Short mmCIF file of C-alpha atoms and ligand atoms in Angstrom, two decimals:
data_model
loop_
_atom_site.label_atom_id
_atom_site.label_comp_id
_atom_site.label_asym_id
_atom_site.label_seq_id
_atom_site.Cartn_x
_atom_site.Cartn_y
_atom_site.Cartn_z
CA UNK A 1 90.88 81.23 98.21
CA UNK A 2 91.77 83.53 101.07
CA UNK A 3 95.31 84.85 101.17
CA UNK A 4 95.15 84.13 104.90
CA UNK A 5 94.77 80.43 104.15
CA UNK A 6 97.74 80.15 101.77
CA UNK A 7 101.37 79.44 102.45
CA UNK A 8 103.97 81.72 100.90
CA UNK A 9 104.91 78.95 98.49
CA UNK A 10 101.33 78.67 97.31
CA UNK A 11 101.19 82.42 96.69
CA UNK A 12 104.48 82.32 94.80
CA UNK A 13 103.17 79.48 92.67
CA UNK A 14 99.87 81.23 91.90
CA UNK A 15 101.67 84.38 90.80
CA UNK A 16 103.14 82.41 87.91
CA UNK A 17 99.70 82.23 86.29
CA UNK A 18 97.49 84.85 87.95
CA UNK A 19 98.37 88.37 89.07
CA UNK A 20 94.91 89.50 90.10
CA UNK A 21 93.59 89.69 93.64
CA UNK A 22 90.32 90.76 95.26
CA UNK A 23 90.25 93.18 98.17
CA UNK A 24 87.07 93.43 100.24
CA UNK A 25 86.59 96.85 101.82
CA UNK A 26 83.87 97.52 104.36
CA UNK A 27 83.01 99.77 107.24
CA UNK A 28 82.25 99.47 110.93
CA UNK A 29 79.20 101.65 111.50
CA UNK A 30 75.63 101.69 112.72
CA UNK A 31 73.10 100.01 110.44
CA UNK A 32 69.83 101.06 112.01
CA UNK A 33 67.85 99.30 114.75
CA UNK A 34 68.26 95.72 113.47
CA UNK A 35 71.40 95.89 111.31
CA UNK A 36 74.85 94.81 112.47
CA UNK A 37 77.63 97.33 112.97
CA UNK A 38 79.85 95.11 110.85
CA UNK A 39 77.34 94.81 107.97
CA UNK A 40 79.46 96.44 105.26
CA UNK A 41 82.62 94.49 106.08
CA UNK A 42 80.71 91.22 106.51
CA UNK A 43 78.94 91.59 103.14
CA UNK A 44 82.07 92.60 101.21
CA UNK A 45 84.10 89.76 102.72
CA UNK A 46 81.44 87.12 102.00
CA UNK A 47 80.90 88.24 98.41
CA UNK A 48 84.64 88.37 97.75
CA UNK A 49 85.17 84.92 99.29
CA UNK A 50 82.39 83.35 97.22
CA UNK A 51 83.44 85.09 93.98
CA UNK A 52 87.10 84.28 94.68
CA UNK A 53 86.21 80.59 95.01
CA UNK A 54 84.23 80.62 91.79
CA UNK A 55 87.03 82.37 89.89
CA UNK A 56 89.88 80.65 91.72
CA UNK A 57 91.29 84.06 92.58
CA UNK A 58 92.96 85.05 95.83
CA UNK A 59 91.15 87.30 98.30
CA UNK A 60 93.23 89.70 100.40
CA UNK A 61 92.37 90.58 104.01
CA UNK A 62 89.29 92.78 104.35
CA UNK A 63 89.77 96.45 105.13
CA UNK A 64 87.25 96.44 108.00
CA UNK A 65 86.93 100.11 108.96
CA UNK A 66 86.13 102.73 106.35
CA UNK A 67 85.28 106.40 106.00
CA UNK A 68 82.20 106.65 108.21
CA UNK A 69 82.59 109.93 110.10
CA UNK A 70 78.89 110.68 109.55
CA UNK A 71 77.86 107.64 111.64
CA UNK A 72 79.94 108.58 114.68
CA UNK A 73 76.93 109.85 116.69
CA UNK A 74 75.81 106.20 117.02
CA UNK A 75 77.51 103.96 119.60
CA UNK A 76 79.96 101.42 118.23
CA UNK A 77 80.60 103.15 114.92
CA UNK A 78 84.23 103.64 113.94
CA UNK A 79 85.86 105.66 111.22
CA UNK A 80 89.19 106.37 109.64
CA UNK A 81 89.82 109.78 108.11
CA UNK A 82 89.92 109.95 104.30
CA UNK A 83 93.66 110.64 104.51
CA UNK A 84 94.17 107.52 106.67
CA UNK A 85 92.12 105.34 104.33
CA UNK A 86 94.14 106.55 101.34
CA UNK A 87 97.33 105.52 103.14
CA UNK A 88 95.81 102.20 104.15
CA UNK A 89 94.74 101.37 100.59
CA UNK A 90 98.16 102.45 99.33
CA UNK A 91 99.90 100.07 101.75
CA UNK A 92 97.48 97.20 101.01
CA UNK A 93 98.10 97.54 97.26
CA UNK A 94 101.84 98.23 97.42
CA UNK A 95 102.45 95.26 99.75
CA UNK A 96 100.81 92.96 97.23
CA UNK A 97 102.29 94.72 94.21
CA UNK A 98 105.70 94.14 95.76
CA UNK A 99 105.18 90.40 95.26
CA UNK A 100 103.97 90.72 91.70
CA UNK A 101 100.21 91.28 91.87
CA UNK A 102 99.11 93.77 89.23
CA UNK A 103 95.29 93.80 89.23
CA UNK A 104 93.46 94.89 92.37
CA UNK A 105 89.72 94.37 92.39
CA UNK A 106 88.06 96.02 95.36
CA UNK A 107 84.62 94.84 96.45
CA UNK A 108 83.19 97.74 98.40
CA UNK A 109 80.46 97.39 101.01
CA UNK A 110 80.05 101.06 101.96
CA UNK A 111 79.02 103.90 99.66
CA UNK A 112 80.77 106.40 101.95
CA UNK A 113 84.12 104.88 100.97
CA UNK A 114 83.72 105.66 97.28
CA UNK A 115 85.24 109.18 97.01
CA UNK A 116 88.20 108.14 99.17
CA UNK A 117 88.81 104.89 97.30
CA UNK A 118 88.80 106.85 94.04
CA UNK A 119 91.30 109.33 95.51
CA UNK A 120 93.46 106.43 96.75
CA UNK A 121 93.60 104.95 93.26
CA UNK A 122 94.57 108.36 91.86
CA UNK A 123 97.37 108.59 94.46
CA UNK A 124 98.62 105.15 93.41
CA UNK A 125 98.54 106.03 89.71
CA UNK A 126 100.19 109.41 90.42
CA UNK A 127 103.01 107.56 92.16
CA UNK A 128 103.52 105.39 89.09
CA UNK A 129 103.20 108.26 86.61
CA UNK A 130 105.73 110.35 88.51
CA UNK A 131 108.25 107.56 88.90
CA UNK A 132 111.19 107.68 86.52
CA UNK A 133 110.39 104.36 84.84
CA UNK A 134 106.61 104.28 85.30
CA UNK A 135 106.85 101.19 87.53
CA UNK A 136 105.16 99.27 89.02
CA UNK A 137 102.35 98.20 86.72
CA UNK A 138 99.10 98.53 88.69
CA UNK A 139 95.45 98.44 87.73
CA UNK A 140 92.73 99.07 90.30
CA UNK A 141 88.98 98.81 90.17
CA UNK A 142 86.35 99.18 92.86
CA UNK A 143 82.75 98.00 92.58
CA UNK A 144 79.89 98.58 95.00
CA UNK A 145 78.38 95.14 95.44
CA UNK A 146 74.78 96.37 95.32
CA UNK A 147 75.19 98.10 91.96
CA UNK A 148 75.80 95.15 89.63
CA UNK A 149 73.11 94.61 86.99
CA UNK A 150 71.59 91.40 88.36
CA UNK A 151 71.90 92.59 91.95
CA UNK A 152 70.24 95.95 91.24
CA UNK A 153 67.36 94.19 89.50
CA UNK A 154 66.83 91.78 92.38
CA UNK A 155 66.99 94.53 95.01
CA UNK A 156 64.36 96.47 93.10
CA UNK A 157 62.17 93.40 92.70
CA UNK A 158 62.42 92.40 96.36
CA UNK A 159 62.12 95.75 98.08
CA UNK A 160 61.29 98.53 95.58
CA UNK A 161 61.44 101.98 97.19
CA UNK A 162 61.72 100.40 100.66
CA UNK A 163 65.32 99.46 99.86
CA UNK A 164 66.33 103.03 100.80
CA UNK A 165 69.96 104.14 100.95
CA UNK A 166 71.33 103.03 104.32
CA UNK A 167 70.60 100.06 106.57
CA UNK A 168 68.91 98.55 103.55
CA UNK A 169 66.92 95.32 103.68
CA UNK A 170 69.28 93.82 101.09
CA UNK A 171 72.43 94.28 103.18
CA UNK A 172 70.63 93.15 106.33
CA UNK A 173 69.33 90.07 104.46
CA UNK A 174 72.86 89.23 103.34
CA UNK A 175 74.20 89.31 106.89
CA UNK A 176 71.22 87.21 108.03
CA UNK A 177 72.06 84.56 105.43
CA UNK A 178 75.79 84.68 106.17
CA UNK A 179 75.19 84.05 109.89
CA UNK A 180 71.68 83.30 111.10
CA UNK A 181 72.85 83.51 114.70
CA UNK A 182 73.24 87.27 114.28
CA UNK A 183 69.61 87.94 113.33
CA UNK A 184 68.10 90.60 115.60
CA UNK A 185 64.44 90.19 116.37
CA UNK A 186 63.88 93.72 117.60
CA UNK A 187 61.22 96.30 116.79
CA UNK A 188 61.87 98.89 114.10
CA UNK A 189 59.54 101.81 114.74
CA UNK A 190 58.19 104.25 112.22
CA UNK A 191 59.06 105.11 108.64
CA UNK A 192 62.64 106.11 107.90
CA UNK A 193 63.18 109.63 106.56
CA UNK A 194 63.94 109.68 102.82
CA UNK A 195 67.57 109.77 101.65
CA UNK A 196 69.10 113.23 101.62
CA UNK A 197 72.27 115.24 102.12
CA UNK A 198 74.11 115.42 105.45
CA UNK A 199 77.36 116.84 106.80
CA UNK A 200 78.89 115.72 110.08
CA UNK A 201 77.83 113.07 112.59
CA UNK A 202 75.44 115.23 114.63
CA UNK A 203 73.77 116.46 111.45
CA UNK A 204 73.29 112.86 110.28
CA UNK A 205 71.76 111.79 113.59
CA UNK A 206 69.43 114.78 113.63
CA UNK A 207 68.16 113.98 110.13
CA UNK A 208 68.14 110.18 110.47
CA UNK A 209 67.38 109.56 114.19
CA UNK A 210 67.51 105.73 114.23
CA UNK A 211 70.24 105.52 111.60
CA UNK A 212 68.10 104.36 108.67
CA UNK A 213 67.89 106.35 105.48
CA UNK A 214 64.72 105.61 103.54
CA UNK A 215 64.85 101.88 104.23
CA UNK A 216 62.63 99.22 105.75
CA UNK A 217 65.07 96.56 106.96
CA UNK A 218 62.25 94.57 108.61
CA UNK A 219 61.69 93.14 105.10
CA UNK A 220 65.05 91.35 105.28
CA UNK A 221 65.20 87.58 105.59
CA UNK A 222 67.97 85.01 105.11
CA UNK A 223 66.29 83.48 102.06
CA UNK A 224 66.54 86.81 100.24
CA UNK A 225 70.13 87.03 101.44
CA UNK A 226 70.97 83.73 99.77
CA UNK A 227 69.45 84.91 96.47
CA UNK A 228 71.26 88.24 96.71
CA UNK A 229 74.60 86.54 97.33
CA UNK A 230 74.05 84.39 94.25
CA UNK A 231 73.38 87.30 91.89
CA UNK A 232 76.15 89.37 93.45
CA UNK A 233 78.67 86.65 92.77
CA UNK A 234 77.45 86.34 89.17
CA UNK A 235 77.85 90.11 88.69
CA UNK A 236 81.30 90.15 90.26
CA UNK A 237 82.57 87.13 88.31
CA UNK A 238 81.53 88.70 85.01
CA UNK A 239 82.99 92.08 85.88
CA UNK A 240 86.25 90.68 87.27
CA UNK A 241 86.85 88.68 84.10
CA UNK A 242 86.39 91.84 82.04
CA UNK A 243 88.75 93.72 84.33
CA UNK A 244 91.65 91.27 84.15
CA UNK A 245 91.19 90.12 80.55
CA UNK A 246 94.21 87.91 79.92
CA UNK A 247 96.33 90.19 81.98
CA UNK A 248 98.54 87.59 83.62
NI1 LIG B 301 75.93 99.35 104.75
#
């Protein structure tokens, strides 16, 4: 259930038995010629909502803008600095910790967030370790939705090497299944350059002119998106249960 759809009394009641919460984290950035700018936030939110329903676990508001400085040469992309994202994650977690949540399970939709999310968790733990009484008790985990076992296998089976590393057919398929009205029937010309290193936004655009990195998102379709959502939820449910144990 979404935190947004609860009353404060319902949250207070839940905290008696469950102190875990999911936090979707995405990005707002170009996703190639046919991918939505909101792809990473849309995917993370949908997976968290579905897994949260299956587990009967609360889902916090999505962090919609991530660390995407390298996409800023494409119109519509937004970014927060790593330092801002660390503060944002800190305030998301500490707000919820204040009420008694202890286990924070981030479902990440954007690989570019990973180093910053890791640093944010270290900041949170440092705050606890340096406090006189070691309080509050906090445990954080972040998973990239595309890297679960079942999900990785399905991505490989569906798209092989054409999955690529950015604006992938799997993420585009997910958004197509989540909202068919957003499907873009537009041409995608040429083969995307293979994944590789990049620095700032102009460097990224020079190396990856239409935004794609090694991917062929024309392979995406909503039917694949439905299958991908199913395996993603199975991966997340299994991993979340391991993470929380009987931690309440
Ligand atoms: Ni993405």
